[in-house]
Amino acid sequence: MMKRSRLMSLLVGGVFCVAVMSLYRMLELMQRAELQQHREKPAEQVDQGLSRLQQKIDRLEHLLNDNNRMVATLRDSLLHRKASWEKGGGGVNVSSDSAHSRANALPGCRLAEEMKDGTDGVQLLDVYDLLPFDNPDGGAWKQGFEISYHDNQWANQPLEVFLVPHSHNDPGWLKTFDGYYQDQTRHILDNMLVRLSEDSRRKMIWAEISYFSKWWNEIDEQKREMVKRLLGAGQLELVTGGWVMADEANSHYFALLDQLMEGHQWMQRHLGVRPSSGWAIDPFGHSPSMSYLLKGAGLRDMVIQRVHYAVKKHFARQQTLEFLWRQSWDSSPRSDITCHMMPFYSYDVPHTCGPNPAVCCQFDFHRLPGRRVMCPWKIPPQPITEQNVQERALLLLDQYRQKSRLFSSPVLLVPLGDDFRFVESSEWDVQFSNYQKLFDYFDQHPELHVKARFGTLSDYFLALHQHLSAAGTTLPTLRGDFFTYADRDDHYWSGYFTSRPFYKRLDRTLEATLRATEILFSLTLAEMRRFHGDGHLVADFPARDHFLHLTAARRNLALFQHHDAVTGTARDPVVVDYGTRLFHSILNLRQVLQSSAHWLLLLDKSQYHHDQLKPFMQMDDVIAAQDSLPQKTTLTLTDEPRSLIVFNPTEQLRTSVVSVVIDSPDAHVVDAETGRPMAAQISAVWAEPSKASTEAFQLDFVAQLPPLSLVIYHVTRASVGSAQRVQYTFNRHGNPLTLKSEHFQVSSLEGPEADAPLSLSNKHVQIWSSPESGLLQKLRLQSGLVRQVQVQFLWYGTTSSRDKSGAYLFMPGPEGAQLYSSSEPPLVRVSRGPIFSDITSCFRHFTHRVRLYHLDGHAGRSLEISNMVDIRSEINRELSMRLVSNVANGNRFYSDLNGFQMQQRRTLAKLPLQANFYPMSSSAFVQDSVSRMSLLSAQSQAVAALRPGELEVVLDRRLQQDDNRGLGQGVTDNKLTASLYQLLLEDRRGGAQEVGGASVEHLSLLAHLNSLSLCHPPITMVAPINDQLPKLHPFLPLHSSLPCDVHLLNLRTLEDTQEAGSPSQEVALLLHRKGFDCGSAPQPSLECTWSAHEEVNLDDLFSPLRFRSLRRSGLTLLREDDESETARQQQQRHITHLRPMEISAFRVEID
Ligand SMILES: [Zn+2]
């Protein structure tokens, strides 16, 4: 109360002071104007004086306006503050320091505020504004320009060429991972050992650890020693070191980091080496989230390739193909990584030696006459002989020199390879021996001023950095991302943002299951060690088996991040192979979850017994096959309580609705510990859209779940009519309905009632929907903010010209999207219950549902949207869902990159429709000065905002033809596909204007919390009906929620250093401190807190868990990245820095 009145008087005083001071300043200026007027001579200067006076009056008027605006702003903020006090929120919810200014009020957003003022370097969005995208013919380099040079250009500084042999091995595409391995990859690696060992000048780089580790497992000790020798000698380099060369559009940052960690950990364990350079030549567009992770994992340099041809050309002209890639939100150079962008069309030999593919192809000696591959430019390579070596060497040098002109240094990177190259022994021969002759020729002719040799990627970057530091120059900085990729003409690769959406969703299901299992397993091991007191595990607990399941699941999720897997761009049988891996891993992880939970919940631990065939608990649903959706099991209820165990995988206390299917229309739920009855509702399970099942019923109850807890509930059958049942109303225009339900009150809307808008509301929000379609039309917040938000469904077809849509490309026809229409009106079903109400629209191709929860916490603030889509009857069609609002966002919107950060997008009329689609892994929003509309999603797909106020996601695509990128088939393996979202409308205060360049925006805290709940739903397990059931008690590892902006990304048990395949006591603790929006202070305030400081005490955060040891490390937990012993001792109290937007990794032992 004291604080409040002091602040009020401060603010009132402030307004008064500003007003007085500005009046004083005006008087002063007027006086000065008058004085000057007197000093002027009259007569001939009267005219001049008058006009000057006029100017001054103008200036005063301007000043007055400024002052008025300032006073108004102050008054607004005063009113806003007063209102928030009156609502009893007590201002903002800060755990330390009281609030004065807006930036202080929401400390985590300070960083973003700083960034808005200081943008330096190149911003990719500005490049997009600048480029004409006119695609003129550039001659030999079709998408570029003629390059010229002087022969004496390298006289002082010779051209230094590094020819880097590589073989691009897709872990699944046309063949499965194992198929490729058997047919190609193992031969490549076998031959590599022999051929590199023959000549110490030969080099090779390798990227995919999934393949490398598989091969390693099969080779003998002698060969393993050879590998280590080659690595030590710098002849072989493992680049990136990820499990795969990951897709950067659809992948979520959890999985991106996890696959990197899996690869790096493997390298450290088996080879004792770590990667220093990144190599991403085939992902279809590039994300700064990836560069952030690489930098955090200790890499210094990286190469990217698939970038829009017009952007490449622009960068080539400016000699900025090499740059320091900086995070948009980072005002420091901390996240900078040196990035090399390959200039030409592809990573194959014709497009890497220089600008002319017809010439470069002649230096791919795998295409020598008589071999299997040919040059499409019709000029074959020649074997290098004494007779032709001069002519050949000069021809190649000309290409090298032209390419070098595109870079600011005389150090030149020339990759030598292609997909699955160097399979046959003879290919190694022809490439290495012919190039060596050319290199020898250059060496013998110093007047050419060129030094060429085989090199690894790190050889190249080392030389580059040496040159840069010798020249005293640095590379330019760049911010932004490289989506959406086009390789030629209007061929934009935005189709793969949605292709195979069933598996994109399955990917996220595995990801959530893996994270939950990792955390619970790590906590279980820690509990067991503490329980025994001697650090030993429980003998009967299959820790090793479980760890093997975990490892396999990490690797299957990692494999699926490959750029032909989660992208949906593999052949049908390969897709089934991936799906089967994901499916099996989900099943295996569920076993680990169940048995960990079993031990944690037992009151008397001596009763623990593991029986693989008879698990103590079951999940509440069943997934029947890799291509089917989960189905809830119907639980049999009796008068004896049935135990439900619910795991909250999030670090927040949350109010969740737990949903199970039971065999009775009446049930009673209590908290098993306290006996407290839980609010519940019973709804129908719909056998058909208007026919309720008489055997199965849905029970929903509100659960209060502490962070990372396992909570037990008892469900019993209740007396008839005791449970609250949902009431239904149906609406179908035109056709009368035959309604069937014995257990529920069902009515049909008739007469004028049937034409009134449908409306649902809770205490936070009210919605109105169309009575004909049931689709959303309008939203109103409790604050009074009203926005039109119309949900529409649309079809896209494909163009009638030669190049049609396929797995990669989106090539819609010129007519664009057509509004979805159906001959029969949809069935609209409205349900009203005490826990939630919803409106379901059943169309022929999809069922769409909008649900409103009647809950107090953040779950009640948003609308849950779910779709069940089936377009298997269609030909060359894509279905999209569009939100049409009156948010005045202009052509700007925001979509996330890998769930890690938000990126501004600008919808540009100069680009074709398909170019304005972007990837969305978890969220997108549009905003104006007073409101923001966010769409949070539980799966990846394409997003666009084609007109102001709109936001659109592509739900599924069915395409009959190949799109000429090598896949050789269409996408026709569609399935019944689910998608899930939350729609959040929020008030905003200020921050509407953009300040310089692209503004950095974040999700609001409320949106972060909703997204967390959406992506990590509670996991429900069921105990068997058994009156001999041992006594269980809840597991509550944390005293309180983590701060709202701190996300527990993972708690991942590391492999034992001695005993392979066994869990160690060490755990990787990964924390992500999120950036959040300053413009939307949540009202009412959130349950969790956030801190004004970067400094955090981890013991406090995780209390009562104790960390016996804690070391900060690199993001992939390589031992040499661990902080030193002295640094560790200095921070015995486990106080550490968590910077906004940053992920921090610690190696910990939990006590
Ligand atoms: Zn590839």
CSV table of C-alpha atoms and ligand atoms in Angstrom, one decimal, residues 168 170 282 563-564, ligand 1:
chain,number,residue,atom,x,y,z
A,168,HIS,CA,26.8,-36.8,-49.3
A,170,ASP,CA,21.4,-39.3,-47.0
A,282,ASP,CA,21.6,-30.1,-48.7
A,563,HIS,CA,16.5,-33.4,-44.4
A,564,ASP,CA,14.5,-36.1,-46.3
B,1,ZN,ZN,20.6,-34.9,-48.9
